[in-house]
């Protein structure tokens, strides 16, 4: 029963008679607005190994020196830019129009306390912001990747960091394995090592005064701890100004709330003093260079909420201007404001106080995980979209929010569904995972597909446990996973274009590209309740006013229900799933869905009133 359900759902997903033909690869990608994209997010180290010669990054020694150990989930596995370039056809075949990848800047190869070391395969421990990490290739390899993507009409989004660098700076006092945060009240800039310490930095008026003359008076970095750079690492950071401790907060490890969320070291990573005018100008110079040299199309900003808003208010306009001057008018910037709650107000706040153009829609991910798992009513989605008015730009601004189901930090979507339903069958897990992807591809926002989800990957947990290889893996805790929709394991390559999730996403991607209501339309919630069951919305084409009804059944029972629609929508055609071909009456349509089914129904005949 369940197997036939999953099979029929896959068949329904592939039934798209009005889907657009493949887009012209020579089309002007610069003209596409951010909301028109479908994004594929990938960790280059875990995707494809195109050049085994760079596996150790040219570093001699063992894994604690070069960081390469393909048997360990926390070390480099060998994926690189050449491998990513070689698989562009696979990514484009999925329907993706843009690629976002984890940072590729040169990283500290290995860090962490003795016995608990791991490598910078993920890219977030940057030492040199000007070049590609040798584990991934060279700057020339990056140029070749960007050029190859652009030749296909695909955009390239870089993952960037301004909050911190790699963990290089140490403190001469405190616990070497974890420095407790020391706050501004008890450790002001004006005293060495606390309020009873010797006076330092005379005339410094605090870090809320942005004037360079004020910051020129901050010369002694020993206000909380006594920072130093270990021997042999004095010049490891590039550009060179990053090696001076005066440009860091030096207050110890964050405890994630209050003041420490902005001033504290992120699990030991050196926290930049992003209030400092030299840090602001330096980061603008760094990232402007990547736009100017390679013509990339956007930035995802890591740890955005751990940086003071004033920094982003300077940084974002500067990046948009550089991009515009480069001939990139639709440069997309979106921040990471991390939360696992359905809390759009938190995300929206940062578009208001920091002028971030957009944020990753963490609230959408949390809502989809709960609703599709059957553990929350469909009203959670309805309320989510009601709060789009909170964002800068309102509902129109919310169209640019990158939406996702799971990621490299929190874990995979299928994992959340499985955890919420102990004992769930593989067929039901596939059906619910497909339902989640149907929501991702047809509801408002910019869909972001996490690499491997289209191959049925099911993570065991978050972080390292959700970063499996697409090429054959040697990691035991990956290879024992039971993937959905396939008999394959991660011990073999997983680039199967026949996988039901790959086929479903590819089909819905073409539907989305051909249907402006889905990527640019307003959302009107039509049916929802506080229990699992029907969620139906109307998406309205902003140019023509055409209505597209999108409906989902989050329950294990079939549903039949009338919903309100636009009175002018009289007949319908199915873009995916099965649809009633005619309205019951002007303003009323019957929705019938199988368990865990979905449908996309486009109004075909219009009762147009004369002007």
Coordinates of N, CA, C and O in Angstrom, one line a residue, residues 112-113 167 170-171 173-182 225 251-254 265 267-269:
X112 N 41.8 22.6 16.8 CA 41.0 21.9 17.9 C 42.0 21.3 18.9 O 43.2 21.1 18.7
X113 N 41.4 21.1 20.1 CA 42.3 20.5 21.2 C 42.8 19.1 20.9 O 42.2 18.4 20.1
X167 N 41.1 30.1 14.1 CA 41.6 30.3 15.5 C 43.1 30.3 15.5 O 43.8 29.3 15.5
X170 N 45.9 33.5 20.5 CA 45.8 32.8 21.8 C 45.9 33.9 22.9 O 46.2 35.0 22.7
X171 N 45.5 33.5 24.2 CA 45.6 34.4 25.3 C 46.6 33.9 26.3 O 46.6 32.7 26.6
X173 N 46.5 34.4 29.4 CA 45.8 34.2 30.7 C 44.5 33.4 30.4 O 44.1 33.4 29.2
X174 N 44.0 32.7 31.4 CA 42.7 32.0 31.2 C 43.0 30.5 30.8 O 44.1 30.1 30.8
X175 N 42.0 29.8 30.5 CA 42.0 28.4 30.2 C 42.3 28.2 28.7 O 41.6 28.6 27.8
X176 N 43.4 27.5 28.4 CA 43.9 27.4 27.0 C 42.9 26.6 26.2 O 42.9 26.7 24.9
X177 N 42.0 25.9 26.8 CA 41.0 25.1 26.0 C 39.6 25.7 26.0 O 38.7 25.0 25.5
X178 N 39.5 26.9 26.5 CA 38.2 27.5 26.5 C 38.2 28.7 27.3 O 38.1 28.7 28.5
X179 N 38.2 29.9 26.7 CA 38.4 31.1 27.4 C 37.0 31.7 27.7 O 36.2 32.0 26.8
X180 N 36.7 31.8 29.0 CA 35.4 32.4 29.4 C 35.2 33.8 28.9 O 36.2 34.6 29.0
X181 N 34.0 34.1 28.5 CA 33.8 35.5 28.0 C 33.9 36.5 29.1 O 33.4 36.3 30.2
X182 N 34.6 37.6 28.7 CA 34.7 38.7 29.6 C 34.1 40.0 29.1 O 34.5 40.5 28.0
X225 N 41.7 40.0 27.9 CA 42.8 39.0 28.0 C 44.1 39.6 27.4 O 44.1 40.8 26.9
X251 N 37.8 38.9 23.7 CA 37.0 38.8 25.0 C 36.7 37.4 25.4 O 36.0 37.1 26.4
X252 N 37.2 36.4 24.7 CA 36.9 35.0 25.0 C 35.7 34.5 24.3 O 35.2 35.1 23.4
X253 N 35.3 33.3 24.6 CA 34.3 32.5 23.8 C 32.9 33.0 24.1 O 32.5 33.3 25.2
X254 N 32.1 33.1 23.0 CA 30.7 33.5 23.1 C 29.9 32.4 23.9 O 30.2 31.3 23.8
X265 N 34.3 35.1 20.8 CA 34.9 34.2 19.8 C 33.9 33.0 19.6 O 33.4 32.4 20.5
X267 N 33.3 29.6 19.1 CA 33.9 28.4 19.4 C 35.5 28.6 19.2 O 36.1 27.7 18.5
X268 N 36.0 29.6 19.7 CA 37.4 29.8 19.7 C 37.9 30.6 18.4 O 39.0 31.1 18.4
X269 N 37.1 30.7 17.4 CA 37.5 31.4 16.2 C 37.7 32.9 16.5 O 36.9 33.5 17.2

